[in-house]
C-alpha positions as CSV (number, residue, x, y, z in Angstrom):
1,X,-9.5,-17.2,-41.7
2,X,-11.8,-19.7,-43.5
3,X,-14.1,-17.6,-45.6
4,X,-14.1,-17.5,-49.4
5,X,-11.3,-15.5,-51.0
6,X,-9.7,-14.7,-47.6
7,X,-6.4,-15.9,-49.1
8,X,-6.3,-13.0,-51.6
9,X,-6.0,-10.4,-48.8
10,X,-3.2,-12.3,-47.1
11,X,-1.3,-12.8,-50.4
12,X,-1.6,-9.1,-51.2
13,X,-0.2,-8.2,-47.8
14,X,2.8,-10.6,-48.4
15,X,3.4,-9.2,-51.9
16,X,3.5,-5.6,-50.7
17,X,5.6,-6.1,-47.6
18,X,8.0,-8.7,-49.1
19,X,8.9,-10.3,-45.7
20,X,11.9,-12.5,-45.2
21,X,9.6,-15.0,-43.4
22,X,5.9,-15.4,-42.5
23,X,4.4,-16.7,-39.3
24,X,0.8,-17.9,-39.6
25,X,-1.5,-18.5,-36.6
26,X,-4.1,-21.1,-37.7
27,X,-6.7,-23.4,-36.3
28,X,-7.3,-26.8,-37.7
29,X,-10.1,-25.4,-39.8
30,X,-8.2,-22.5,-41.2
31,X,-4.9,-24.3,-41.9
32,X,-5.9,-25.2,-45.5
33,X,-5.9,-21.4,-46.3
34,X,-2.1,-21.4,-46.0
35,X,-1.8,-23.6,-49.2
36,X,-4.2,-21.3,-51.0
37,X,-2.1,-18.2,-50.1
38,X,1.1,-19.9,-51.4
39,X,-0.7,-20.8,-54.6
40,X,-1.3,-17.1,-55.3
41,X,2.3,-16.1,-54.8
42,X,5.0,-16.5,-57.5
43,X,7.6,-16.6,-54.7
44,X,6.7,-17.4,-51.2
45,X,9.1,-16.7,-48.3
46,X,9.7,-19.4,-45.7
47,X,6.7,-19.9,-43.5
48,X,5.9,-21.2,-40.0
49,X,2.5,-22.2,-38.7
50,X,1.6,-21.9,-35.0
51,X,-1.4,-23.9,-34.1
52,X,-4.3,-22.4,-32.2
53,X,-6.7,-24.9,-30.6
54,X,-9.6,-22.5,-29.9
55,X,-10.3,-19.6,-32.2
56,X,-12.5,-18.0,-29.5
57,X,-9.9,-18.0,-26.8
58,X,-8.1,-14.6,-26.8
59,X,-5.6,-15.8,-24.1
60,X,-4.2,-18.6,-26.3
61,X,-3.5,-16.4,-29.3
62,X,-2.1,-13.7,-27.0
63,X,0.2,-16.1,-25.2
64,X,1.5,-17.9,-28.4
65,X,1.9,-14.7,-30.3
66,X,3.8,-13.1,-27.4
67,X,6.1,-16.2,-27.1
68,X,6.9,-16.0,-30.8
69,X,7.6,-12.3,-30.7
70,X,9.9,-12.8,-27.7
71,X,11.7,-15.5,-29.6
72,X,12.2,-13.2,-32.6
73,X,13.5,-10.5,-30.3
74,X,16.1,-12.9,-28.8
75,X,17.2,-13.6,-32.4
76,X,18.1,-10.0,-32.7
77,X,15.0,-8.8,-34.7
78,X,13.8,-5.4,-33.7
79,X,10.1,-5.7,-33.1
80,X,9.5,-2.0,-33.5
81,X,11.1,-1.9,-37.0
82,X,11.2,-5.3,-38.6
83,X,7.9,-6.9,-37.8
84,X,4.4,-6.3,-39.4
85,X,1.4,-7.7,-37.6
86,X,-1.5,-8.4,-40.1
87,X,-4.7,-8.9,-38.2
88,X,-7.2,-8.8,-41.1
89,X,-8.4,-12.3,-41.3
90,X,-9.5,-14.8,-38.6
91,X,-12.1,-14.4,-35.9
92,X,-12.4,-11.0,-34.1
93,X,-11.2,-12.7,-30.9
94,X,-8.0,-13.9,-32.7
95,X,-7.4,-10.5,-34.2
96,X,-7.8,-8.9,-30.8
97,X,-5.4,-11.3,-29.1
98,X,-2.8,-10.9,-31.8
99,X,-3.0,-7.1,-31.7
100,X,-2.8,-7.1,-27.9
101,X,0.3,-9.3,-28.0
102,X,1.9,-7.1,-30.7
103,X,1.4,-3.9,-28.7
104,X,2.6,-5.3,-25.4
105,X,5.7,-6.7,-27.0
106,X,6.5,-3.4,-28.9
107,X,5.5,-4.0,-32.5
108,X,4.9,-0.6,-34.1
109,X,3.4,-1.6,-37.4
110,X,-0.1,-3.2,-37.7
111,X,-1.5,-4.2,-41.0
112,X,-5.1,-4.3,-42.2
113,X,-6.3,-5.2,-45.7
114,X,-9.2,-3.1,-46.9
115,X,-11.0,-2.7,-50.3
116,X,-14.4,-2.9,-51.9
117,X,-16.7,-5.2,-50.1
118,X,-19.4,-7.6,-51.4
119,X,-22.9,-8.1,-49.9
120,X,-21.4,-10.3,-47.2
121,X,-18.9,-7.6,-46.1
122,X,-15.9,-9.4,-47.5
123,X,-13.2,-7.6,-49.6
124,X,-13.6,-8.2,-53.3
125,X,-10.6,-10.0,-54.8
126,X,-8.5,-7.6,-56.8
127,X,-9.6,-4.5,-54.9
128,X,-7.3,-5.1,-51.9
129,X,-5.6,-2.1,-50.3
130,X,-3.0,-2.9,-47.6
131,X,-3.0,-0.3,-44.9
132,X,-0.2,-0.1,-42.4
133,X,-1.2,1.4,-39.1
134,X,1.2,2.8,-36.6
135,X,-0.7,3.0,-33.3
136,X,1.3,5.9,-32.0
137,X,-0.9,7.0,-29.2
138,X,-1.4,3.5,-27.8
139,X,2.4,2.8,-27.9
140,X,3.1,6.2,-26.4
141,X,0.6,5.5,-23.5
142,X,2.1,2.1,-23.0
143,X,5.6,3.5,-22.7
144,X,4.5,6.3,-20.4
145,X,2.8,3.8,-18.1
146,X,6.0,1.8,-18.0
147,X,8.0,4.9,-17.1
148,X,5.5,5.7,-14.3
149,X,5.7,2.2,-13.0
150,X,9.5,2.3,-12.9
151,X,9.4,5.8,-11.2
152,X,7.1,4.5,-8.5
153,X,9.5,1.6,-7.9
154,X,12.4,4.2,-7.7
155,X,14.1,2.6,-10.7
156,X,15.0,6.0,-12.1
157,X,17.9,4.8,-14.3
158,X,15.7,2.3,-16.1
159,X,12.9,4.9,-16.4
160,X,15.3,7.4,-18.0
161,X,16.4,4.9,-20.6
162,X,12.8,4.3,-21.6
163,X,12.2,8.1,-21.7
164,X,15.1,8.6,-24.1
165,X,13.7,5.8,-26.3
166,X,10.3,7.4,-26.3
167,X,11.6,10.9,-27.1
168,X,13.5,9.4,-30.0
169,X,10.5,7.6,-31.4
170,X,7.5,9.8,-30.6
171,X,6.4,13.0,-32.4
172,X,3.2,13.5,-30.5
173,X,3.4,16.9,-28.8
174,X,1.5,15.9,-25.7
175,X,3.4,12.7,-25.3
176,X,6.7,14.5,-25.7
177,X,5.6,17.0,-23.1
178,X,4.8,14.2,-20.6
179,X,8.1,12.5,-21.3
180,X,10.0,15.8,-20.7
181,X,8.2,16.2,-17.4
182,X,9.0,12.6,-16.4
183,X,12.7,13.1,-17.3
184,X,13.0,16.1,-15.0
185,X,11.2,14.2,-12.2
186,X,13.4,11.1,-12.6
187,X,16.6,13.2,-12.6
188,X,15.4,15.2,-9.5
189,X,14.4,12.1,-7.5
190,X,17.5,10.1,-8.6
191,X,19.8,12.9,-7.5
192,X,17.9,13.2,-4.2
193,X,18.1,9.4,-3.6
194,X,21.9,9.7,-4.2
195,X,22.2,12.5,-1.6
196,X,23.1,15.0,-4.3
197,X,20.7,17.6,-2.8
198,X,22.1,20.5,-4.8
199,X,21.6,18.8,-8.1
200,X,18.1,17.6,-7.0
201,X,17.1,21.1,-6.1
202,X,18.2,22.4,-9.5
203,X,16.0,19.8,-11.2
204,X,13.1,20.5,-8.9
205,X,13.3,24.2,-9.7
206,X,12.4,23.3,-13.3
207,X,9.0,22.0,-12.2
208,X,6.3,24.7,-12.3
209,X,2.9,24.6,-10.6
210,X,1.2,23.3,-13.7
211,X,3.6,20.4,-14.1
212,X,3.3,19.5,-10.4
213,X,-0.5,19.5,-10.6
214,X,-0.4,17.2,-13.7
215,X,1.5,14.5,-11.8
216,X,1.1,14.7,-8.0
217,X,0.6,17.5,-5.5
218,X,3.0,15.6,-3.3
219,X,5.9,16.8,-5.5
220,X,5.4,20.3,-4.2
221,X,6.2,19.0,-0.6
222,X,9.2,17.2,-1.9
223,X,10.5,20.2,-3.8
224,X,10.1,22.4,-0.8
225,X,11.8,19.9,1.4
226,X,14.9,19.5,-0.8
227,X,15.2,23.2,-1.5
228,X,15.0,24.1,2.2
229,X,17.6,21.4,3.0
230,X,20.0,22.7,0.4
231,X,19.7,26.2,1.9
232,X,20.7,24.9,5.3
233,X,23.6,22.7,4.0
234,X,26.0,25.6,4.1
235,X,29.6,24.4,4.8
236,X,30.6,27.9,6.1
237,X,27.7,28.1,8.5
238,X,28.3,28.3,12.2
239,X,28.8,24.9,13.8
240,X,25.5,25.2,15.6
241,X,23.7,25.2,12.2
242,X,26.0,22.8,10.3
243,X,23.9,19.6,10.7
244,X,20.2,20.5,10.1
245,X,17.5,18.1,11.5
246,X,16.2,17.6,8.0
247,X,19.5,15.9,7.0
248,X,19.0,13.3,9.8
249,X,15.4,12.7,8.7
250,X,16.5,12.5,5.0
251,X,19.1,9.8,5.8
252,X,16.6,7.9,7.9
253,X,14.1,7.8,5.0
254,X,16.8,6.8,2.5
255,X,17.7,3.9,4.8
256,X,14.0,2.9,4.9
257,X,13.8,2.9,1.1
258,X,16.7,0.5,0.9
259,X,15.0,-1.7,3.4
260,X,11.8,-1.7,1.3
261,X,13.9,-2.9,-1.6
262,X,15.6,-5.6,0.4
263,X,19.0,-4.0,0.2
264,X,20.1,-4.8,3.8
265,X,23.8,-4.0,3.4
266,X,23.0,-0.6,1.9
267,X,20.4,0.1,4.6
268,X,22.8,-0.8,7.4
269,X,25.5,1.4,5.9
270,X,23.1,4.4,6.0
271,X,21.9,3.6,9.5
272,X,25.5,3.4,10.7
273,X,26.2,6.8,9.2
274,X,23.0,8.1,10.7
275,X,24.1,6.9,14.2
276,X,27.3,8.9,13.7
277,X,25.5,11.9,12.3
278,X,23.1,12.0,15.3
279,X,26.1,12.3,17.6
280,X,27.7,15.0,15.4
281,X,24.3,16.8,15.3
282,X,24.1,16.8,19.1
283,X,27.7,17.9,19.5
284,X,27.1,20.8,17.1
285,X,24.2,22.0,19.1
286,X,26.5,22.2,22.1
287,X,29.0,24.2,19.9
288,X,31.5,21.3,19.2
289,X,32.7,20.3,15.8
290,X,33.3,16.5,15.7
291,X,35.2,16.8,12.4
292,X,37.7,19.4,13.8
293,X,37.6,19.3,17.6
294,X,39.1,22.3,19.4
295,X,40.5,20.5,22.4
296,X,41.8,23.6,24.1
297,X,38.3,24.7,24.6
298,X,37.3,21.5,26.4
299,X,37.1,21.3,30.2
300,X,40.7,20.9,31.4
301,X,40.1,17.4,32.8
302,X,39.1,16.2,29.3
303,X,41.8,17.9,27.2
304,X,44.5,15.3,27.7
305,X,42.3,12.4,26.6
306,X,41.3,14.1,23.3
307,X,44.8,15.6,22.6
308,X,45.9,12.0,22.1
309,X,43.6,11.6,19.1
310,X,45.4,14.0,16.9
311,X,46.1,12.6,13.4
312,X,49.2,13.2,11.2
313,X,48.0,16.6,10.2
314,X,47.5,17.6,13.8
315,X,43.7,17.5,13.7
316,X,41.3,15.8,16.1
317,X,38.5,14.1,14.2
318,X,36.0,12.1,16.2
319,X,34.7,8.8,15.0
320,X,31.3,7.4,16.0
321,X,32.4,5.9,19.3
322,X,34.5,8.9,20.2
323,X,31.7,11.3,19.4
324,X,29.4,9.5,21.8
325,X,32.1,9.3,24.5
326,X,32.6,13.0,24.3
327,X,28.8,13.5,24.7
328,X,29.0,11.3,27.8
329,X,32.0,13.2,29.1
330,X,30.2,16.4,28.7
331,X,27.2,15.1,30.6
332,X,24.8,14.9,27.7
333,X,22.1,12.2,28.1
334,X,22.6,11.1,24.5
335,X,26.1,9.9,25.4
336,X,24.5,7.2,27.6
337,X,22.7,5.7,24.5
338,X,25.9,4.2,23.2
339,X,25.3,1.1,25.2
340,X,25.9,-2.6,24.6
341,X,22.6,-2.9,22.8
342,X,23.5,-0.3,20.3
343,X,27.0,-1.6,19.9
344,X,25.7,-5.1,19.2
345,X,23.3,-3.7,16.6
346,X,26.2,-1.8,14.9
347,X,28.3,-5.0,14.8
348,X,26.4,-6.4,11.8
349,X,27.6,-3.5,9.7
350,X,31.2,-3.6,11.0
351,X,31.5,-7.3,10.3
352,X,29.9,-7.1,6.9
353,X,31.6,-6.9,3.5
354,X,30.4,-3.2,3.4
355,X,32.2,-2.5,6.7
356,X,35.4,-4.3,7.9
357,X,34.5,-8.0,7.5
358,X,33.2,-10.6,5.1
359,X,29.7,-11.5,6.5
360,X,26.4,-10.9,4.8
361,X,23.8,-8.6,6.4
362,X,20.5,-10.3,7.2
363,X,17.0,-8.7,7.4
364,X,17.1,-9.4,11.1
365,X,20.4,-7.6,11.5
366,X,19.0,-4.6,9.7
367,X,15.8,-4.6,11.8
368,X,17.7,-4.5,15.1
369,X,19.8,-1.6,13.9
370,X,16.8,0.2,12.6
371,X,15.1,0.0,16.1
372,X,18.3,1.1,17.8
373,X,18.7,4.1,15.6
374,X,15.1,5.1,15.9
375,X,15.5,5.3,19.7
376,X,18.5,7.6,19.1
377,X,16.6,9.8,16.7
378,X,13.6,10.0,19.1
379,X,15.9,11.4,21.8
380,X,18.0,13.7,19.6
381,X,15.0,15.2,17.6
382,X,11.8,14.5,19.6
383,X,9.4,16.0,17.0
384,X,11.1,14.5,13.9
385,X,8.1,12.3,13.0
386,X,5.9,15.4,12.3
387,X,8.3,16.4,9.5
388,X,8.6,13.0,7.8
389,X,5.6,13.2,5.6
390,X,7.0,16.1,3.5
391,X,10.0,14.0,2.7
392,X,8.3,10.8,1.5
393,X,8.9,10.3,-2.2
394,X,5.8,11.1,-4.4
395,X,4.0,8.4,-6.3
396,X,2.7,9.3,-9.7
């Protein structure tokens, strides 16, 4: 600032807070104020002056203040605890830019010098009162928006870390309620994304109607989908019910999410498993268990071929290729789909570091396998696309 006696308010702030160092943001016109401030202090901590070329440009002060705060953070200084941002003096534009930078970077303590004012509206020297403002609601809203952004990007682990930070710092009841909601949502969707459907269902059950309406009605569809899927994933169920259609669709959508994130190797791994699962699903509908094939119940002309697949424990467990071969041997049309085109598409996964080789998986490789698997899914579950919408992840 450049007005008369402005230095008294700044000096009062420094005396009360007793900082280890001070950073001034000053234009060419206001730089002489720094010497006046130091003259009022018996002991002045080390100072640094950052020059601002235009006191009416909020972007410049915002940018330079942000850069300085980021530097302090790299030095190990906790912005939320160890930094005070005094925005009393200077133009309104500079104050606004400084406060904006402080809030965005995570400064929790804003400082304003008040007191009796003269006819020009300036604080009378000697009446200064230094007020420390903790902008709890603004900081809480900022953190909540960051959590929502991470949730919508499916970065649930990072979102949960922010939530724990917010719960430790915030004492606002409404904010804590929102963070508790978001924690349950992150845990539910994270477990679902990890195929832990049982754990996901348990978290979803904690979400009541009011909570769902507060965030997204789409959550109700997702909750219903996961809970229905869990009810069908019963390991002791008859083989005809062992592989529900919803599981195939769930795995398909999981692969699509990995593609959206650019994780080609993860996507191909899921699409490879889905290819195998489609064959297992079709065999189960015919009464055959690919994971424990009862060869004595096969047509006699097929028994010898599959008897030779017994492992050391005496079990016949069919892999992807063998499952499709059995479908073909049984006269099922899906068995004909294991053709050269599908085998070529699957080769990218087999030759990758995630399969049996050392190659990288490209976007093109992933796209070819996606198309091939969609053709399989279309034939195995003709109406599957009508169910997909319920299983798309909600956006908050």
